PDB file of C-alpha atoms in Angstrom:
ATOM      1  CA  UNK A   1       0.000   0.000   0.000  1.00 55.00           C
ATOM      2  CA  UNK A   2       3.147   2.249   0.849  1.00 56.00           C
ATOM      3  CA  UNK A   3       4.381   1.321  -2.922  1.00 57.00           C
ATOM      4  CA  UNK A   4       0.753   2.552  -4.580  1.00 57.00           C
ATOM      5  CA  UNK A   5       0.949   5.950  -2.480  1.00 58.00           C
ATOM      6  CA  UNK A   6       4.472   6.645  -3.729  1.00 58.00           C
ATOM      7  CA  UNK A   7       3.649   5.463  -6.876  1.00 57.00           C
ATOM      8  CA  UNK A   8       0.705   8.125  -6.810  1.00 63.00           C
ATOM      9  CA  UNK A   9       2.465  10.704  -5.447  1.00 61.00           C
ATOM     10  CA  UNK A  10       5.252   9.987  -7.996  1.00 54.00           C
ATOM     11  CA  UNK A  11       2.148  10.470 -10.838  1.00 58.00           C
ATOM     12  CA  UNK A  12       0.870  13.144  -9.285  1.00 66.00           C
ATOM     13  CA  UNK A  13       4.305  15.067  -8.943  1.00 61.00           C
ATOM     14  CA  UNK A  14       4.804  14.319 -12.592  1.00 62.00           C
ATOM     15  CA  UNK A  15       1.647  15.391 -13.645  1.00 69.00           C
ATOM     16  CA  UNK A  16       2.098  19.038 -11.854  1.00 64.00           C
ATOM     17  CA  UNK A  17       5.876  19.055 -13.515  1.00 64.00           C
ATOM     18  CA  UNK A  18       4.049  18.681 -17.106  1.00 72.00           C
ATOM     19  CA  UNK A  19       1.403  21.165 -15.843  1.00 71.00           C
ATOM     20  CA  UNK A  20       3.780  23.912 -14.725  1.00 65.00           C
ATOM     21  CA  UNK A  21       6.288  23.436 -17.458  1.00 67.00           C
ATOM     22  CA  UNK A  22       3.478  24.123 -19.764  1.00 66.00           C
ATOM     23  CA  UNK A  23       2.044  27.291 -18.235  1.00 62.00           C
ATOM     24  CA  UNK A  24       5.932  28.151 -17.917  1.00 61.00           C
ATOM     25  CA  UNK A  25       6.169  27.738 -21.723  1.00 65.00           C
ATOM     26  CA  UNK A  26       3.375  29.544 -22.374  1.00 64.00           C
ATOM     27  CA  UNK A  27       4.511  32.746 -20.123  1.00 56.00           C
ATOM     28  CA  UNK A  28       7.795  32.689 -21.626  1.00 56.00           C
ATOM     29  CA  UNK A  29       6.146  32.813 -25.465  1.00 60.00           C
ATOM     30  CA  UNK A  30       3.902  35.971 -24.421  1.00 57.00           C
ATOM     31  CA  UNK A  31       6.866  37.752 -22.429  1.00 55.00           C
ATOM     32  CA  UNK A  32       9.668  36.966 -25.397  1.00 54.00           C
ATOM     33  CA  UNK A  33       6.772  37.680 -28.217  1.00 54.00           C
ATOM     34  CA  UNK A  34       5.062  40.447 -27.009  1.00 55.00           C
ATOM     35  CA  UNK A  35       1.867  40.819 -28.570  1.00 53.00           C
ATOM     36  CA  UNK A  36       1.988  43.943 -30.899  1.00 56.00           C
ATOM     37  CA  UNK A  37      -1.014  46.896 -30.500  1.00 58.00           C
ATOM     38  CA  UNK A  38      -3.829  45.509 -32.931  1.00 56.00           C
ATOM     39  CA  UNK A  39      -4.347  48.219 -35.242  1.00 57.00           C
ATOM     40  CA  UNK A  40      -7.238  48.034 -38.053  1.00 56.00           C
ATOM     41  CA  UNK A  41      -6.307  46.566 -41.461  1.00 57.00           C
ATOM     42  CA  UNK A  42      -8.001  49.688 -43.168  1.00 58.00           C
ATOM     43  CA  UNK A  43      -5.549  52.210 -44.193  1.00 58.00           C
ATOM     44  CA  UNK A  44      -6.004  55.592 -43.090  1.00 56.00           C
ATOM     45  CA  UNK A  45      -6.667  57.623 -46.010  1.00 55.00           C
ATOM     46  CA  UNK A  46      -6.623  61.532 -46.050  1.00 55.00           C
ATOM     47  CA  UNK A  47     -10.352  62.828 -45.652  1.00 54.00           C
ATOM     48  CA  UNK A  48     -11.927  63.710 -49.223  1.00 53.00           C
ATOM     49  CA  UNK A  49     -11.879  67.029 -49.913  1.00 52.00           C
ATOM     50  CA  UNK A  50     -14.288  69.281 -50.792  1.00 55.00           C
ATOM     51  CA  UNK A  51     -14.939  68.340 -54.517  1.00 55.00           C
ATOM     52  CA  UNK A  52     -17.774  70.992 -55.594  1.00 67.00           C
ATOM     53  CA  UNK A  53     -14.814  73.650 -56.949  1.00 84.00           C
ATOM     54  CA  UNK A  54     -13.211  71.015 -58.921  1.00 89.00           C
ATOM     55  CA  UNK A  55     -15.013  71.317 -62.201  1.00 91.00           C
ATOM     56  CA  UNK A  56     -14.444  75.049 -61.747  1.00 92.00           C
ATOM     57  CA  UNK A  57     -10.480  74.855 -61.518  1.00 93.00           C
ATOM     58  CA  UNK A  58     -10.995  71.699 -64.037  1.00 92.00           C
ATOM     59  CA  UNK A  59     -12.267  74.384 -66.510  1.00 92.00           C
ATOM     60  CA  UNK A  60     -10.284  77.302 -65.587  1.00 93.00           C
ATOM     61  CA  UNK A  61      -7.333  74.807 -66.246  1.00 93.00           C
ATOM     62  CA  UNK A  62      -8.938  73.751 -69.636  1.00 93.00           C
ATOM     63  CA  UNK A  63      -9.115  76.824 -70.866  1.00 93.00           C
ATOM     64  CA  UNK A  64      -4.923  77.765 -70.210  1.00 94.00           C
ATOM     65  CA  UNK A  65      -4.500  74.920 -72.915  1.00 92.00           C
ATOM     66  CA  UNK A  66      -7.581  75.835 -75.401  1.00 92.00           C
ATOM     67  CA  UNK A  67      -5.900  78.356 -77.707  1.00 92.00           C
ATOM     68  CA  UNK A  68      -3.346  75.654 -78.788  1.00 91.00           C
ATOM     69  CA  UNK A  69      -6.120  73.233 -79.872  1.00 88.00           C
ATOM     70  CA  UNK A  70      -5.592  74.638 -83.510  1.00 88.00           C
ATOM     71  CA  UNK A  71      -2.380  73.494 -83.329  1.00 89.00           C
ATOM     72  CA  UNK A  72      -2.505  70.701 -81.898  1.00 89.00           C
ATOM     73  CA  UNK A  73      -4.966  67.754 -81.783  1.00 86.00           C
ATOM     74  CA  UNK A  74      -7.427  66.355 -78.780  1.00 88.00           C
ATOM     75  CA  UNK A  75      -6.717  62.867 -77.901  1.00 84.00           C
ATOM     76  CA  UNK A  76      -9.239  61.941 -75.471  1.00 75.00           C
ATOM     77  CA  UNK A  77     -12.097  64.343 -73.909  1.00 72.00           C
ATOM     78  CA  UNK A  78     -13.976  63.361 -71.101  1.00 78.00           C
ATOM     79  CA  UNK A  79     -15.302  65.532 -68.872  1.00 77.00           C
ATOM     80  CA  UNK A  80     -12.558  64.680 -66.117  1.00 86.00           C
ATOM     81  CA  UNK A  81      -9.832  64.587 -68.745  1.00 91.00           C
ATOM     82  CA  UNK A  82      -8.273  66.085 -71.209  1.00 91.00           C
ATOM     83  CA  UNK A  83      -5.269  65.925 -73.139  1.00 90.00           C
ATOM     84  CA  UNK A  84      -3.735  67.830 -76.209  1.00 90.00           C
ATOM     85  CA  UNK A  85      -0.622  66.401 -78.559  1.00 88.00           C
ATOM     86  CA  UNK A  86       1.481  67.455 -81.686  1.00 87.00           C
ATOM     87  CA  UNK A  87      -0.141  66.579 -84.902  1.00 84.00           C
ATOM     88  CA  UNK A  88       3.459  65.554 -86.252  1.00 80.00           C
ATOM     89  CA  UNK A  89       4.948  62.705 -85.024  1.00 79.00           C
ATOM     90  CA  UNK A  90       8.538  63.065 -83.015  1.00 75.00           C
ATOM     91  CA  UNK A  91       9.696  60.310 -81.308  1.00 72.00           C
ATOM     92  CA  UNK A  92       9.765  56.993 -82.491  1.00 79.00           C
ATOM     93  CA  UNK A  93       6.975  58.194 -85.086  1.00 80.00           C
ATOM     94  CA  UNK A  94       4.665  58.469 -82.262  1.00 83.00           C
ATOM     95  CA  UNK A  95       3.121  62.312 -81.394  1.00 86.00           C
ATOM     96  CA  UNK A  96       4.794  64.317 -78.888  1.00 86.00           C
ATOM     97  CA  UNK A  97       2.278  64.657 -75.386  1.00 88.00           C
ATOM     98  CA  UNK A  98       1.796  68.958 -74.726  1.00 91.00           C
ATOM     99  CA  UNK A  99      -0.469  69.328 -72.118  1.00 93.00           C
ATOM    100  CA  UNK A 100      -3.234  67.929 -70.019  1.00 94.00           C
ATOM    101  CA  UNK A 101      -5.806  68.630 -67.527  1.00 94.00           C
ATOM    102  CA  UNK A 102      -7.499  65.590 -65.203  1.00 94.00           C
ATOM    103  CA  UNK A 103     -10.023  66.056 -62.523  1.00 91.00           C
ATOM    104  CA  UNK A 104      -9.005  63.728 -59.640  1.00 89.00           C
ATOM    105  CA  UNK A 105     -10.921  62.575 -56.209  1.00 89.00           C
ATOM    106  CA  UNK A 106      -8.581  64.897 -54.244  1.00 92.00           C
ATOM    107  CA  UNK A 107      -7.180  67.378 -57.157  1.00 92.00           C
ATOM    108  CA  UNK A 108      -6.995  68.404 -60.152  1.00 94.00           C
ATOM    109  CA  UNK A 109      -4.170  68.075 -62.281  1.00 94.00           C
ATOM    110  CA  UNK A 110      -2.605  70.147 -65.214  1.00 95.00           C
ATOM    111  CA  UNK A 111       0.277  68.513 -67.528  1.00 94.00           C
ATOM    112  CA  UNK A 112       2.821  70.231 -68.939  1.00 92.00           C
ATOM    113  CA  UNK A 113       5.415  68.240 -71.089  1.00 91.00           C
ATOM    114  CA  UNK A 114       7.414  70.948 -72.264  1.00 90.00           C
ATOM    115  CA  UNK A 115       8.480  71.828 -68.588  1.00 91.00           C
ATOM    116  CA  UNK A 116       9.825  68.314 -68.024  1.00 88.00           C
ATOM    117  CA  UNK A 117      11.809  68.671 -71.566  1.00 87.00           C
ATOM    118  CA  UNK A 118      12.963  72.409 -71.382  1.00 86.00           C
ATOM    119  CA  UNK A 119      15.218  72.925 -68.030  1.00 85.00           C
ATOM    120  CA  UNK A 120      15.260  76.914 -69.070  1.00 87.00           C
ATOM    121  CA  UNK A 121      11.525  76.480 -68.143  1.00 89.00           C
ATOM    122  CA  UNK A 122      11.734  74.895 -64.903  1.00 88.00           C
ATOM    123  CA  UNK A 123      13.952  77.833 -63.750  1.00 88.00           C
ATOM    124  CA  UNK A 124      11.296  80.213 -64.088  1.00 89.00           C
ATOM    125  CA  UNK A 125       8.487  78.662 -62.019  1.00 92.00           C
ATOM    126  CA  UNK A 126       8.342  80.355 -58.749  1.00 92.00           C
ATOM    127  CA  UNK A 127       8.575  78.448 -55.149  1.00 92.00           C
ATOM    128  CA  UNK A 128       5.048  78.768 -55.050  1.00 93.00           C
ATOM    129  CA  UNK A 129       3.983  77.103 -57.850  1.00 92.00           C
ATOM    130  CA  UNK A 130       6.755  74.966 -57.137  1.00 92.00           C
ATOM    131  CA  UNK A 131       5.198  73.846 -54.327  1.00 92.00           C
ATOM    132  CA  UNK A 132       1.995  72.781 -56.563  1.00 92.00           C
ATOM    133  CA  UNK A 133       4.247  70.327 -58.037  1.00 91.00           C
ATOM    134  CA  UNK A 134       4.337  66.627 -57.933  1.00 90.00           C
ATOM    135  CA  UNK A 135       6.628  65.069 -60.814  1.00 88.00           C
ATOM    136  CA  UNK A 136       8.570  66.681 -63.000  1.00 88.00           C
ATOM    137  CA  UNK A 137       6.030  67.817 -65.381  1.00 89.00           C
ATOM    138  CA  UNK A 138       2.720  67.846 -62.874  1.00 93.00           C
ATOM    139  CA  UNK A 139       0.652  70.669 -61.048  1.00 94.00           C
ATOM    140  CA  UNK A 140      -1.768  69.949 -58.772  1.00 94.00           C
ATOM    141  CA  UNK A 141      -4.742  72.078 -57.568  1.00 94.00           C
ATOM    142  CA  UNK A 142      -7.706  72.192 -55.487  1.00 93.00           C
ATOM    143  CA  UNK A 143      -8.773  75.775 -55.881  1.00 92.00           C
ATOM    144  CA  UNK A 144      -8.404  78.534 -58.317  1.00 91.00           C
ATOM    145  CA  UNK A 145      -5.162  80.849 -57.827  1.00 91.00           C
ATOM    146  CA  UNK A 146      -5.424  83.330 -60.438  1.00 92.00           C
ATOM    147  CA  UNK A 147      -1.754  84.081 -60.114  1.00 93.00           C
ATOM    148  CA  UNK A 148      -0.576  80.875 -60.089  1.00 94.00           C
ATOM    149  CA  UNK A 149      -2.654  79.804 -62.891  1.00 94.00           C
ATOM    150  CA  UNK A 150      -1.393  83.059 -64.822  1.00 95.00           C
ATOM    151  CA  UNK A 151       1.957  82.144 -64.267  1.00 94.00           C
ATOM    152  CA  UNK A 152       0.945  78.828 -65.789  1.00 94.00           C
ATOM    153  CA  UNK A 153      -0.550  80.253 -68.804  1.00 94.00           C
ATOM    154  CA  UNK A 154       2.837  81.659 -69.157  1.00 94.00           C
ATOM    155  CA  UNK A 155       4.746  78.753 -68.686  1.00 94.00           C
ATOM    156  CA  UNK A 156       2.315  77.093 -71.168  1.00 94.00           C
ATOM    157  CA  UNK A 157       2.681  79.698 -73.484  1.00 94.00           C
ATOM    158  CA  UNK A 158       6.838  79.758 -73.857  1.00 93.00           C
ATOM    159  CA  UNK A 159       6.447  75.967 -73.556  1.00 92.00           C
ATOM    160  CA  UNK A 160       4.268  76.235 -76.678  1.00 92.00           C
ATOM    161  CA  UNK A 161       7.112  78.195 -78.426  1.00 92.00           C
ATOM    162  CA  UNK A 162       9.960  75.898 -77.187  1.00 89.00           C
ATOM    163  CA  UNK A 163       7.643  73.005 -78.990  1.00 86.00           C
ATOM    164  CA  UNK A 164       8.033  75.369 -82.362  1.00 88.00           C
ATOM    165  CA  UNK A 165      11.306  76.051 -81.938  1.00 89.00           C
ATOM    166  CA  UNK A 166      12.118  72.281 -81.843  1.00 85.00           C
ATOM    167  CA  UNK A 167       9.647  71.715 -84.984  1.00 83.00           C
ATOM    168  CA  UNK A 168       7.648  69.319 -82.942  1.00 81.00           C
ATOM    169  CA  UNK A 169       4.724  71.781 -83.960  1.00 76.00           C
TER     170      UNK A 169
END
């Protein structure tokens, strides 16, 4: 009877050595791999702006790069893009891209080709517009500047000539 009580104790001893090594085991894990913050899988996106004066600057945009229209041809017009080429083709027999104007979800954006082409012409834009940049050869906008987009029309306008000078027009 002394055997079976030592044999139980012995069980009993053995079973609280698996039971403790266990919980140890499991203790260790959490403290060696803390559990990181759970944050939500959505991204954080920036809150949509305000897109009721975006067809505004969309036209006041479109109509920087109308008076070249005779000289060079519409690709694509939608009415959240629009996009103006040579006529003659340049490179690799393809047309030469001039300007473009897309209405975005948080912008709107005017292209300008001959700005990422001429380096004469990206001297001359001011810090402020400057600042409007994103790209070499991109503008973006979510109101109308007048002076900024005069300065544009400018830019467009000796870009235009810098096009003509090259014979792309």
């Amino acid at each position: 009877m002394r055997r079976r009580a030592q044999g139980d104790r012995l069980f009993s001893v053995l079973r609280l050595h698996r039971i403790l090594t266990y919980v140890w085991k499991g203790l260790s894990q959490r403290i060696l791999l803390k559990k990181k913050k759970t944050t939500s899988l959505r991204k954080k996106t920036a809150p949509a702006r305000s897109a009721k004066d975006f067809p505004a600057v969309f036209a006041a945009l479109k109509n920087i790069l109308t008076p070249y229209e005779k000289r060079l041809s519409v690709v694509r017009y939608k009415p959240e893009f629009y996009y103006l080429e040579t006529v003659l083709p340049c490179d690799k027999g393809k047309p030469l891209h001039f300007g473009a104007v897309r209405l975005g979800k948080n912008y709107v954006s005017y292209y300008l080709m001959p700005v990422y082409m001429d380096p004469p012409l990206q001297k001359r834009i001011s810090p402020e517009l400057r600042k409007r940049m994103q790209g070499k050869s991109c503008f973006n906008f979510t109101e109308i500047d007048p002076i900024l987009f005069r300065e544009l029309a400018a830019l467009t306008r000796s870009g235009f000539a810098a096009f003509r000078d090259r014979k792309y027009i």
